[in-house]
mmCIF file of C-alpha atoms in Angstrom:
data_model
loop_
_atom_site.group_PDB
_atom_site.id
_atom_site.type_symbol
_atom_site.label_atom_id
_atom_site.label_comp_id
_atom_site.label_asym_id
_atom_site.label_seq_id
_atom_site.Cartn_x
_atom_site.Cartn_y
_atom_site.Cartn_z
ATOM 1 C CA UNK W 1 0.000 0.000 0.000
ATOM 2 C CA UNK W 2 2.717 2.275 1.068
ATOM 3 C CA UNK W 3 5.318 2.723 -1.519
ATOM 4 C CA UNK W 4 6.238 3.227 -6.940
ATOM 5 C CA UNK W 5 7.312 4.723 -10.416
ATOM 6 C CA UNK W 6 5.815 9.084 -21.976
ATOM 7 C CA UNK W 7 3.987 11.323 -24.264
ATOM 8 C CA UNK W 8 1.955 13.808 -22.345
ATOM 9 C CA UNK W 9 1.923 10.934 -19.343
ATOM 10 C CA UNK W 10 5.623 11.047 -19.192
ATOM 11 C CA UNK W 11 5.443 14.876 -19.591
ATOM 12 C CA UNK W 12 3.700 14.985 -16.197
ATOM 13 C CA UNK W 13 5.491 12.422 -14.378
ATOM 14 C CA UNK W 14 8.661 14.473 -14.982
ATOM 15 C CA UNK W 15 7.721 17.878 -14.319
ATOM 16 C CA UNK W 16 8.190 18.391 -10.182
ATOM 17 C CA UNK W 17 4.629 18.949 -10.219
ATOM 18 C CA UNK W 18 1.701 20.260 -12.088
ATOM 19 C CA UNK W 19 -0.896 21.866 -10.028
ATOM 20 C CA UNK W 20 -3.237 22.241 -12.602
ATOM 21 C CA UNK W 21 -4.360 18.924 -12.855
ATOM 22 C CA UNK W 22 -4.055 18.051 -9.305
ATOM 23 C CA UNK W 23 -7.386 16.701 -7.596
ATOM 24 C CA UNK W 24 -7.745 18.102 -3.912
ATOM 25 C CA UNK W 25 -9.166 15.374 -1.928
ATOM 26 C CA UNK W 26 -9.377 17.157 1.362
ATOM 27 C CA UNK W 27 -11.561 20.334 0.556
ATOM 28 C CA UNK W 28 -14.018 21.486 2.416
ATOM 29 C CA UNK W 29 -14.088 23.585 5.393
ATOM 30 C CA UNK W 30 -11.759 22.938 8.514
ATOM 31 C CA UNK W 31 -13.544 23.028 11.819
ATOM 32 C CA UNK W 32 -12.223 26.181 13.011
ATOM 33 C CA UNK W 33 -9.659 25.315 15.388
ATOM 34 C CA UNK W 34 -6.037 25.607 14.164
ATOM 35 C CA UNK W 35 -4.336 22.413 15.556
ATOM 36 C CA UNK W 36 -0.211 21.938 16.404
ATOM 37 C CA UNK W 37 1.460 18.750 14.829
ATOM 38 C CA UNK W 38 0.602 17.005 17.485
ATOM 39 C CA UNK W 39 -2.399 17.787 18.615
ATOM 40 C CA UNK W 40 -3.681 16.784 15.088
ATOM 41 C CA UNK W 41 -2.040 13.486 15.331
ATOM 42 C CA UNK W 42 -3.306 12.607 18.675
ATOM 43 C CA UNK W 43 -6.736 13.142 16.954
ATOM 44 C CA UNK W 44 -5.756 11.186 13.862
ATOM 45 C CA UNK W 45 -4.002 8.130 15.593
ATOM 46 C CA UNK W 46 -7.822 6.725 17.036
ATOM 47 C CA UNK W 47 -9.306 7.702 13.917
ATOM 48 C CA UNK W 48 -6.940 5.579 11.777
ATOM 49 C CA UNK W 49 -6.606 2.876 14.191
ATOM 50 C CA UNK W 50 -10.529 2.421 14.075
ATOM 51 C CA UNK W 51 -10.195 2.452 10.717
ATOM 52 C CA UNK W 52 -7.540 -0.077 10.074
ATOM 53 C CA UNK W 53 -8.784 -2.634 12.432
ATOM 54 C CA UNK W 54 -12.258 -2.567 10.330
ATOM 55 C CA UNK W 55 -10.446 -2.660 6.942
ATOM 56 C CA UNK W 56 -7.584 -4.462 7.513
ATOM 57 C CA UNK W 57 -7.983 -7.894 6.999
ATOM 58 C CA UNK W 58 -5.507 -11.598 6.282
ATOM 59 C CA UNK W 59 -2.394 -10.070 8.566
ATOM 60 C CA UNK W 60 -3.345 -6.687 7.646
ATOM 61 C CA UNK W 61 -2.062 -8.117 3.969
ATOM 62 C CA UNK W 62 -5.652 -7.283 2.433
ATOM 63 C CA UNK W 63 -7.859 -3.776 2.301
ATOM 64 C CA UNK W 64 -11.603 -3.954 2.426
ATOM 65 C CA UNK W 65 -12.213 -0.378 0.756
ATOM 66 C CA UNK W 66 -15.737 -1.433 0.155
ATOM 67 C CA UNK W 67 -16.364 -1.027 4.029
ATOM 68 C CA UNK W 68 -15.254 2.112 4.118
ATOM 69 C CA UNK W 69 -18.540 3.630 2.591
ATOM 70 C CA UNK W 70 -20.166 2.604 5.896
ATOM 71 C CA UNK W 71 -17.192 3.592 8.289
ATOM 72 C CA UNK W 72 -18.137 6.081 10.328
ATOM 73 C CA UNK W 73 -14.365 6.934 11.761
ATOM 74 C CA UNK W 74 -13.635 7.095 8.020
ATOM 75 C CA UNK W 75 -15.905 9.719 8.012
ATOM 76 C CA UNK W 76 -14.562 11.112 10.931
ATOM 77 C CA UNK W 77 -11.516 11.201 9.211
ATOM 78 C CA UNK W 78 -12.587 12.933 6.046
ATOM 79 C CA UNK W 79 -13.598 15.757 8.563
ATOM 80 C CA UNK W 80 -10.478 15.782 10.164
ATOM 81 C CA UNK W 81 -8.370 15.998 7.249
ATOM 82 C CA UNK W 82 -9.904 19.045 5.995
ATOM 83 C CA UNK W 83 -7.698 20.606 9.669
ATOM 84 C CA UNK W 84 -4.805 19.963 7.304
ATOM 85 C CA UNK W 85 -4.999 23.139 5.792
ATOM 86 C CA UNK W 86 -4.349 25.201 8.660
ATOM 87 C CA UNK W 87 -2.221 22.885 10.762
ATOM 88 C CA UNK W 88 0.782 24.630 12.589
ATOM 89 C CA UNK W 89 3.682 22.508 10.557
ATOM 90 C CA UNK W 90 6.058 25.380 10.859
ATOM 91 C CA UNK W 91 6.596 25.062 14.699
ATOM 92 C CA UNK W 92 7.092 20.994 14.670
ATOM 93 C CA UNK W 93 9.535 18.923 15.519
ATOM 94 C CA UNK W 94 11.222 16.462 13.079
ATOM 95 C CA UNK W 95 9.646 13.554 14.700
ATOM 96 C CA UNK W 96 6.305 15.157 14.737
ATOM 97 C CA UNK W 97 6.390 15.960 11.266
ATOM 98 C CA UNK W 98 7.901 12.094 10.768
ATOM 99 C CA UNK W 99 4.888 11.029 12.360
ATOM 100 C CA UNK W 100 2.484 13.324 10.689
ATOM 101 C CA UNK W 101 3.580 12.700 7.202
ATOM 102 C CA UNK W 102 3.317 8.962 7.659
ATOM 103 C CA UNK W 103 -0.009 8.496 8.715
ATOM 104 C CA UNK W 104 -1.138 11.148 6.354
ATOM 105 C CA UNK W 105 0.627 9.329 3.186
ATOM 106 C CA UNK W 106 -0.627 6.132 4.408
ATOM 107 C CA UNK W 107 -4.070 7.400 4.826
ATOM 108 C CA UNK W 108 -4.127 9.447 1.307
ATOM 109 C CA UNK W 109 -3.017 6.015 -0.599
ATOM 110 C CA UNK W 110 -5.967 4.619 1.107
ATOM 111 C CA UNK W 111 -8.250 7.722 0.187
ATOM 112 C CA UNK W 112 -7.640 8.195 -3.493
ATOM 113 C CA UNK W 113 -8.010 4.330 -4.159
ATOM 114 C CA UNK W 114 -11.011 4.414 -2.227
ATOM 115 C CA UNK W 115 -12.688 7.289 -4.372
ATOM 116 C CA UNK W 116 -11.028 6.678 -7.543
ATOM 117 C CA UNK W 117 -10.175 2.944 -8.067
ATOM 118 C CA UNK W 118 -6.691 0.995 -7.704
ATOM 119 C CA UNK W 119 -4.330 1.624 -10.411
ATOM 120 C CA UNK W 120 -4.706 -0.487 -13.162
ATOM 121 C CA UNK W 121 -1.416 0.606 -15.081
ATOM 122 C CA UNK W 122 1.760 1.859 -14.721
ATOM 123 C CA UNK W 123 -0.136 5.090 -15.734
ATOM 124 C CA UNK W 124 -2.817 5.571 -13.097
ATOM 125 C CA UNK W 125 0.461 4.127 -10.636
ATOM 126 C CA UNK W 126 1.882 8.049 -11.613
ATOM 127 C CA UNK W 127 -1.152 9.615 -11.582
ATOM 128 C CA UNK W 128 -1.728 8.720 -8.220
ATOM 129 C CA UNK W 129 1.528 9.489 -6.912
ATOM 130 C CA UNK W 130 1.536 13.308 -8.842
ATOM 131 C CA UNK W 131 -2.450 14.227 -9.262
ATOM 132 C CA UNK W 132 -4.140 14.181 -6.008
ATOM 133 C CA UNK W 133 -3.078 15.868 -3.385
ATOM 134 C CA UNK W 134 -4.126 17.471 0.287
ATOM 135 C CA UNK W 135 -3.846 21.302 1.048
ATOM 136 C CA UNK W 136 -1.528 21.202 4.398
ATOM 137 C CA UNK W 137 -0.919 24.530 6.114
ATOM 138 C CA UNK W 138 -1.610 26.621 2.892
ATOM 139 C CA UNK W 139 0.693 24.333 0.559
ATOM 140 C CA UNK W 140 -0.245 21.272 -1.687
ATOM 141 C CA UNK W 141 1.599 17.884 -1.532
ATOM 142 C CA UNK W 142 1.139 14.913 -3.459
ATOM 143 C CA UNK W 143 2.109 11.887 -2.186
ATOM 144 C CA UNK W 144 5.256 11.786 -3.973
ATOM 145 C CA UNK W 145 6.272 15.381 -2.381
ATOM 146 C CA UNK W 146 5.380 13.677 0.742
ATOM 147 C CA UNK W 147 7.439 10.721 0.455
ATOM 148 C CA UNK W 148 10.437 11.810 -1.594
ATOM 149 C CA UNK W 149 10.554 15.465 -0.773
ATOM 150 C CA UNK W 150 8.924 15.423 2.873
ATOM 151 C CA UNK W 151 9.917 11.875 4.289
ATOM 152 C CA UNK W 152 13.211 11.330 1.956
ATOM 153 C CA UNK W 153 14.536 14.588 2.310
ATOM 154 C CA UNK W 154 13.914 15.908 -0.825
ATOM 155 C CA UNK W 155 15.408 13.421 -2.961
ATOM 156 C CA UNK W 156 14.711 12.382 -6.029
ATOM 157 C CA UNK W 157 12.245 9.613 -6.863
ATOM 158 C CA UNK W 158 12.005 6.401 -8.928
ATOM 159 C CA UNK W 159 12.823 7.772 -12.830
ATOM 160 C CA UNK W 160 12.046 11.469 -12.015
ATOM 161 C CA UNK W 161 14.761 13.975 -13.419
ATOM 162 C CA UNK W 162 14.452 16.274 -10.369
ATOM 163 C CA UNK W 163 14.320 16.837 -6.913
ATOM 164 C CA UNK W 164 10.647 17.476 -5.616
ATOM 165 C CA UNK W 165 11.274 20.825 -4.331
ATOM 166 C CA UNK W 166 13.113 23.295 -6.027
ATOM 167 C CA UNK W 167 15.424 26.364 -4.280
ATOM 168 C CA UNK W 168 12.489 28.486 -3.942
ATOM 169 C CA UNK W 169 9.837 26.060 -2.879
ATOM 170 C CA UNK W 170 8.351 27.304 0.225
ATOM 171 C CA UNK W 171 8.075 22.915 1.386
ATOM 172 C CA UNK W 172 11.703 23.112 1.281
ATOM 173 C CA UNK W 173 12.272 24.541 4.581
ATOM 174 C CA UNK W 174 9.938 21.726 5.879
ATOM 175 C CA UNK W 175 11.415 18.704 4.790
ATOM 176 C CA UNK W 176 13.354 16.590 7.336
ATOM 177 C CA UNK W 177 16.481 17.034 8.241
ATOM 178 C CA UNK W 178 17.554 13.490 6.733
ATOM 179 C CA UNK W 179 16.560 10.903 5.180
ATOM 180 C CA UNK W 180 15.175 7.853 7.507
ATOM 181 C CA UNK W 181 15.831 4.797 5.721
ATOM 182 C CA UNK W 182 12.994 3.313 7.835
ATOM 183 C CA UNK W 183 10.437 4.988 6.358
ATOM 184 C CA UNK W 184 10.112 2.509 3.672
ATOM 185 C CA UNK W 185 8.524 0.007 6.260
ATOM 186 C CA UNK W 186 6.369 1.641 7.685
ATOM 187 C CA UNK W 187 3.252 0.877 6.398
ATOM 188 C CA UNK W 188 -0.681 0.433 8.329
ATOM 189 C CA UNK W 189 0.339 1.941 11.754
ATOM 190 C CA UNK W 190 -0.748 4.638 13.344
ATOM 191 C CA UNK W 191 1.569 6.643 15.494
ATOM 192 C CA UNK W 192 1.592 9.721 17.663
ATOM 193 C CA UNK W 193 5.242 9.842 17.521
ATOM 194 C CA UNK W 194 7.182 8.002 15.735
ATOM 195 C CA UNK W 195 10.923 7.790 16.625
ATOM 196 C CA UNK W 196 13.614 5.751 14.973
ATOM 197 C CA UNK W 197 13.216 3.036 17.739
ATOM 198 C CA UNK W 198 9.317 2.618 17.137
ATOM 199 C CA UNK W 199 10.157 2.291 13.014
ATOM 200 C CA UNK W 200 13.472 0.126 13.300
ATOM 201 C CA UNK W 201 10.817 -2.572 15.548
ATOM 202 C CA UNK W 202 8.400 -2.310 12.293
ATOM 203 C CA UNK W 203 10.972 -2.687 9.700
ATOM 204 C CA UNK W 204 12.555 -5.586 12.108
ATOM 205 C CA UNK W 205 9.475 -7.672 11.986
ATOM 206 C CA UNK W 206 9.012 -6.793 8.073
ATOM 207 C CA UNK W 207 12.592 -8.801 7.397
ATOM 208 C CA UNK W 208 11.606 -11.580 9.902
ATOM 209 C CA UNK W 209 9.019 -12.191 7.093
ATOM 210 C CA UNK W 210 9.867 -13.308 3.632
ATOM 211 C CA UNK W 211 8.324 -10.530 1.146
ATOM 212 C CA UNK W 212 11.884 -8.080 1.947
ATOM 213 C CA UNK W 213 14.718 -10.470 2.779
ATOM 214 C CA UNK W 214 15.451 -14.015 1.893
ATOM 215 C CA UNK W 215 17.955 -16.230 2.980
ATOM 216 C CA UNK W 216 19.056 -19.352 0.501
ATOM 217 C CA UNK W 217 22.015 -20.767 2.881
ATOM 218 C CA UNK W 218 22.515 -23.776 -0.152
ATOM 219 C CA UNK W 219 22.803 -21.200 -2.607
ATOM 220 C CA UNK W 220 24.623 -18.707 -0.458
ATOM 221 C CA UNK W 221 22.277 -16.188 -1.673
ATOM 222 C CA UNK W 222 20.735 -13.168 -0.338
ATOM 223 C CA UNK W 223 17.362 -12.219 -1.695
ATOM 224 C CA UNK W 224 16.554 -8.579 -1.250
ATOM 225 C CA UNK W 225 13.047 -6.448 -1.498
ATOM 226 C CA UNK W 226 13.172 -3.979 -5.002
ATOM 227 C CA UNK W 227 12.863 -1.363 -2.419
ATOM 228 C CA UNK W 228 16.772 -1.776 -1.535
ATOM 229 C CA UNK W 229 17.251 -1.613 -5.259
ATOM 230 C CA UNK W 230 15.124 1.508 -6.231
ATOM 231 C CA UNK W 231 16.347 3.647 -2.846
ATOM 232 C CA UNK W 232 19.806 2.212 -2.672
ATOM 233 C CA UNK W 233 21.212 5.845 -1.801
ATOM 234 C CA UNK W 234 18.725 5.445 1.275
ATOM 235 C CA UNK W 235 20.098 2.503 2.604
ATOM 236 C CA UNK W 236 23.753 3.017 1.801
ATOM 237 C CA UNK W 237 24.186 2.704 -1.838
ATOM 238 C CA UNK W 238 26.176 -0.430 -1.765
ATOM 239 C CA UNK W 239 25.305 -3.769 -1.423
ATOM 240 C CA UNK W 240 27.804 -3.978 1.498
ATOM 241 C CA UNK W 241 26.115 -0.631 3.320
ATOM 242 C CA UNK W 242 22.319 -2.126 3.112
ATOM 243 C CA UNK W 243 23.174 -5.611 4.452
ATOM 244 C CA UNK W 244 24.899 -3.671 7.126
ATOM 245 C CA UNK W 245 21.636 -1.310 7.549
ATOM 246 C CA UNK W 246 19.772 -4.479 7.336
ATOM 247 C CA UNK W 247 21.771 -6.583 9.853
ATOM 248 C CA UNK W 248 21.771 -2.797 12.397
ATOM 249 C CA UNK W 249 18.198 -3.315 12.431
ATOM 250 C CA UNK W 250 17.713 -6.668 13.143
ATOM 251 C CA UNK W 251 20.588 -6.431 15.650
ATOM 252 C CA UNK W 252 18.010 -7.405 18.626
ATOM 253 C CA UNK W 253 16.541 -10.357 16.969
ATOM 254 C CA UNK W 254 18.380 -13.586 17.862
ATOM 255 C CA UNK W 255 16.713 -15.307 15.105
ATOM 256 C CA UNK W 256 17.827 -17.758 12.611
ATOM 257 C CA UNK W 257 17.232 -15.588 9.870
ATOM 258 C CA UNK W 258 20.138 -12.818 11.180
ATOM 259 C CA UNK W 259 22.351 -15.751 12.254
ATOM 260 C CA UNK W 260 22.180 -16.722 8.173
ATOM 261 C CA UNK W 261 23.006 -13.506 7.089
ATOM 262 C CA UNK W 262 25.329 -12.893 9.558
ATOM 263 C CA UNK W 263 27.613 -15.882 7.994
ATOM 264 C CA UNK W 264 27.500 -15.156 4.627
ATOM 265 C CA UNK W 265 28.259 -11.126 5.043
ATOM 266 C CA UNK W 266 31.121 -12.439 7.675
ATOM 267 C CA UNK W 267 32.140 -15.237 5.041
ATOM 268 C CA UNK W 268 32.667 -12.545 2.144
ATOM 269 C CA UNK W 269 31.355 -15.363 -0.561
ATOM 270 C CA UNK W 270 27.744 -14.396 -1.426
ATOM 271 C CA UNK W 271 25.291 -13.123 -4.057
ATOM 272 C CA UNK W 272 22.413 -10.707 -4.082
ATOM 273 C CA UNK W 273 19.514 -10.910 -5.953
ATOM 274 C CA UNK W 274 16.281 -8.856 -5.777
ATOM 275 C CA UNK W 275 12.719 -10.343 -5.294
ATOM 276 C CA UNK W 276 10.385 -9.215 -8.169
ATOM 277 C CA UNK W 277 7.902 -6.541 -6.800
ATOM 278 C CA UNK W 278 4.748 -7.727 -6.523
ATOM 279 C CA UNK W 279 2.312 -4.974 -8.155
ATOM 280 C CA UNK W 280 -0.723 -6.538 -8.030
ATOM 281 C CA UNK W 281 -3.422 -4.340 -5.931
ATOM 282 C CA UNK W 282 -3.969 -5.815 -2.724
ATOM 283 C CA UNK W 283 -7.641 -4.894 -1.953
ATOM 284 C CA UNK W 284 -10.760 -5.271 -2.789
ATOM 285 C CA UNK W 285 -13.380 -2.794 -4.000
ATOM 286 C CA UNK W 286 -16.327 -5.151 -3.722
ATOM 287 C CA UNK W 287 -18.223 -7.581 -1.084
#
């Protein structure tokens, strides 16, 4: 759910962004109150908890967006996004904004597939990411701005030309202060807060599973997640640096999984390989 990729389609992926076809999804009027970072996220956390545990379904592996058009905390949430536009963002912290930006990417993927569909094509994948967007404090992000020019420290993102913020973008003095590798795993959970320790335990239980890293000790093969392919400058660049990163945060795990890996990056005889990413939509629209 969380994380992606010409003619006049390629035209528009490539530009930073172009407003004029942008679809605001949280219009409407705020409720009058202007809220801090975290006053809006202790209001959001419930919301998208409530939420989640009505949507979220086979290991929260599956979305039921069809139950969503009777969810009254989605509603809820519709309401509360519309605060967005006013919210204080200047005066938060970096982990405030961490935790703001999260949630609110999480919960726009699940939004605009909601109202407009899942992506059938590599197409609607870039529409999505570059044509919707919310209003937050007086500025509009899509999610890519969000992810690579918020979250990723305004870096560039899979096949774009340029950074998402140019010098005299007024985001750019909101983006975080680095880039947090972690970022990339943390997908369906609601935080107040989230610090590096909270993010390193989700992306810790993510490699314990098999859909980011693999682990053929015949073979003496690693199998890595696309992810550590298409953000290698996240996690270190090398192949050398993200085992590292990957091995840093399993370092409290005492599992046989990091004892694996743990031999072949000690050995120094071992291949990489990257898992195919699966794009097939992972919801359902219908009962």
């Amino acid at each position: 759910m969380f994380l992606f990729r010409g003619s006049f389609a390629t035209i528009l992926y490539l530009s930073r962004e172009d407003h004029s076809h942008l679809t605001i999804l949280n219009g409407g009027q705020p409720d009058g109150r202007t809220y801090s970072v975290f006053e809006f996220n202790e209001k959001l956390v419930p919301i998208m908890n409530s939420i989640f545990d009505d949507i979220l379904v086979n290991q929260c592996k599956t979305i039921l967006y069809y139950k969503l058009s009777e969810n009254a905390a989605f509603r809820a949430y519709i309401d509360h996004a519309r605060n967005l536009q006013t919210i204080r963002l200047k005066e938060a912290s970096p982990d405030e904004k961490l935790a703001l930006f999260i949630n609110i990417y999480n919960m726009m993927t699940i939004h605009t597939t909601y109202l407009q569909g899942p992506p059938r094509s590599i197409w609607d994948r870039r529409k999505l990411m570059n044509c919707t967007y919310y209003l937050i404090d007086d500025h509009k992000y899509a999610p890519h701005s969000i992810l690579d020019g918020i979250l990723r420290s305004n870096r560039k993102g899979l096949e774009m030309l340029w950074k998402p913020f140019g010098k005299k973008d007024a985001r750019l003095s909101l983006i975080l202060p680095y880039c947090e590798p972690l970022i990339h795993f943390a997908l369906n959970n609601g935080t107040r807060s989230t610090h590096s320790s909270e993010l390193r335990e989700i992306a810790c239980d993510a490699f314990e599973a098999d859909k980011h890293v693999r682990v053929d000790m015949c073979r003496k093969k690693l199998y890595l997640s696309k992810l550590f392919q298409w953000y290698a400058m996240d996690f270190g660049c090398t192949t050398t640096k993200i085992i590292e990163w990957i091995l840093w945060v399993m370092e409290g795990s005492d599992t046989e999984k990091r004892k694996n890996i743990v031999m072949l990056y000690r050995s120094g005889h071992y291949e990489v390989d990257y898992i195919p990413y699966d794009w097939s939509f992972n919801g359902k629209m219908k009962e």
